[in-house]
C-alpha positions as semicolon CSV with decimal commas, in nm:
position;residue;x (nm);y (nm);z (nm)
1;M;0,000;0,000;0,000
2;V;0,145;0,334;-0,107
3;Q;0,142;0,583;0,178
4;Q;0,259;0,933;0,251
5;T;0,423;1,027;0,579
6;Y;0,566;1,337;0,738
7;I;0,942;1,331;0,795
8;M;1,150;1,609;0,948
9;L;1,527;1,634;0,963
10;K;1,595;1,811;1,291
11;P;1,848;2,091;1,350
12;D;2,131;1,855;1,448
13;A;2,105;1,662;1,120
14;L;2,156;1,986;0,930
15;Q;2,416;2,129;1,169
16;R;2,622;1,810;1,143
17;G;2,603;1,798;0,763
18;L;2,407;1,471;0,754
19;A;2,108;1,583;0,543
20;G;2,250;1,447;0,217
21;E;2,335;1,110;0,369
22;I;1,992;1,077;0,532
23;L;1,807;1,180;0,214
24;S;2,017;0,930;0,020
25;R;1,914;0,651;0,257
26;I;1,548;0,746;0,221
27;E;1,570;0,743;-0,159
28;K;1,777;0,421;-0,169
29;K;1,492;0,247;0,019
30;G;1,268;0,341;-0,273
31;Y;1,080;0,628;-0,111
32;H;1,012;0,952;-0,296
33;L;1,033;1,307;-0,163
34;V;0,711;1,470;-0,283
35;R;0,742;1,792;-0,081
36;C;1,046;1,947;0,086
37;D;1,093;2,275;0,266
38;L;1,386;2,410;0,467
39;R;1,248;2,632;0,743
40;M;1,286;2,769;1,092
41;L;1,015;2,658;1,334
42;D;0,861;2,895;1,585
43;E;0,741;2,819;1,935
44;A;0,372;2,812;1,836
45;I;0,406;2,532;1,580
46;L;0,642;2,338;1,809
47;R;0,397;2,360;2,099
48;E;0,126;2,226;1,872
49;H;0,347;1,952;1,727
50;Y;0,480;1,842;2,066
51;A;0,163;1,902;2,271
52;H;0,176;1,539;2,390
53;I;0,504;1,606;2,577
54;A;0,461;1,974;2,671
55;D;0,428;1,884;3,040
56;K;0,753;1,683;3,051
57;P;1,055;1,830;3,235
58;F;1,273;1,806;2,921
59;F;1,029;2,007;2,706
60;P;1,195;2,351;2,748
61;D;1,533;2,211;2,639
62;M;1,373;2,032;2,345
63;L;1,194;2,353;2,242
64;E;1,521;2,547;2,253
65;Y;1,696;2,277;2,049
66;M;1,422;2,265;1,784
67;M;1,449;2,643;1,738
68;S;1,832;2,638;1,726
69;G;1,848;2,603;1,349
70;P;1,649;2,511;1,040
71;V;1,469;2,182;0,988
72;L;1,394;2,005;0,662
73;A;1,021;1,930;0,650
74;M;0,921;1,661;0,402
75;V;0,637;1,454;0,270
76;V;0,776;1,111;0,183
77;E;0,580;0,861;-0,027
78;G;0,618;0,493;-0,095
79;E;0,511;0,139;-0,023
80;N;0,428;0,115;0,351
81;A;0,617;0,443;0,400
82;I;0,507;0,500;0,759
83;K;0,630;0,170;0,900
84;G;0,926;0,158;0,664
85;M;1,047;0,504;0,761
86;R;1,005;0,422;1,133
87;I;1,230;0,118;1,082
88;L;1,483;0,319;0,880
89;M;1,496;0,592;1,147
90;G;1,557;0,353;1,436
91;A;1,449;0,376;1,799
92;T;1,386;0,724;1,943
93;K;1,644;0,665;2,217
94;F;1,965;0,663;2,019
95;E;2,124;0,410;2,253
96;D;1,844;0,165;2,165
97;A;1,866;0,226;1,789
98;A;2,006;-0,064;1,590
99;A;2,317;-0,031;1,376
100;G;2,217;0,037;1,018
101;T;1,940;0,276;1,117
102;I;1,977;0,653;1,090
103;R;1,974;0,704;1,467
104;G;2,182;0,391;1,530
105;D;2,455;0,507;1,295
106;Y;2,452;0,883;1,359
107;G;2,259;0,949;1,682
108;S;2,439;1,095;1,980
109;S;2,154;1,208;2,206
110;T;1,790;1,118;2,267
111;T;1,693;1,486;2,250
112;K;1,904;1,557;1,943
113;N;1,800;1,247;1,753
114;L;1,828;1,373;1,395
115;I;1,488;1,287;1,251
116;H;1,114;1,276;1,319
117;G;0,860;1,059;1,141
118;S;0,485;1,014;1,178
119;D;0,383;0,702;1,369
120;S;0,046;0,629;1,202
121;E;-0,169;0,722;0,903
122;E;-0,378;0,952;1,124
123;T;-0,071;1,129;1,263
124;A;0,082;1,156;0,916
125;A;-0,229;1,332;0,782
126;I;-0,231;1,575;1,077
127;E;0,141;1,649;1,056
128;I;0,143;1,692;0,678
129;K;-0,143;1,942;0,709
130;R;0,033;2,118;0,999
131;F;0,360;2,170;0,814
132;F;0,222;2,194;0,458
133;P;-0,123;2,355;0,500
134;D;-0,165;2,405;0,123
135;Y;-0,081;2,043;0,038
136;E;-0,360;1,831;-0,107
């Protein structure tokens, strides 16, 4: 089943010069980038996007990190793209991410974990609309 998912390269991926390598891995898995936008995120959109963790003690640090540089917002499409991208990204906690995954190979912190990807079709639709409001 062909799906679309929201993927975001976080500030550390761009600051560390890993965007090209990560995009290459995504494309080598057979996924297509159908929308891409390099942008700075403001506090309002981050509070909306991370509302589910806004009450956590690490949230202020995460907010500061996510506003520390640009992100690459993307809509990625392909066969079972949501699950496939989650596997390719690796576990959220970099120390749990398997070798061969993006976080397993390049991760150095759970907060600065390089990449975000939607976890379900419902979340993907919400996140795509949030970051690409004009996308149909």
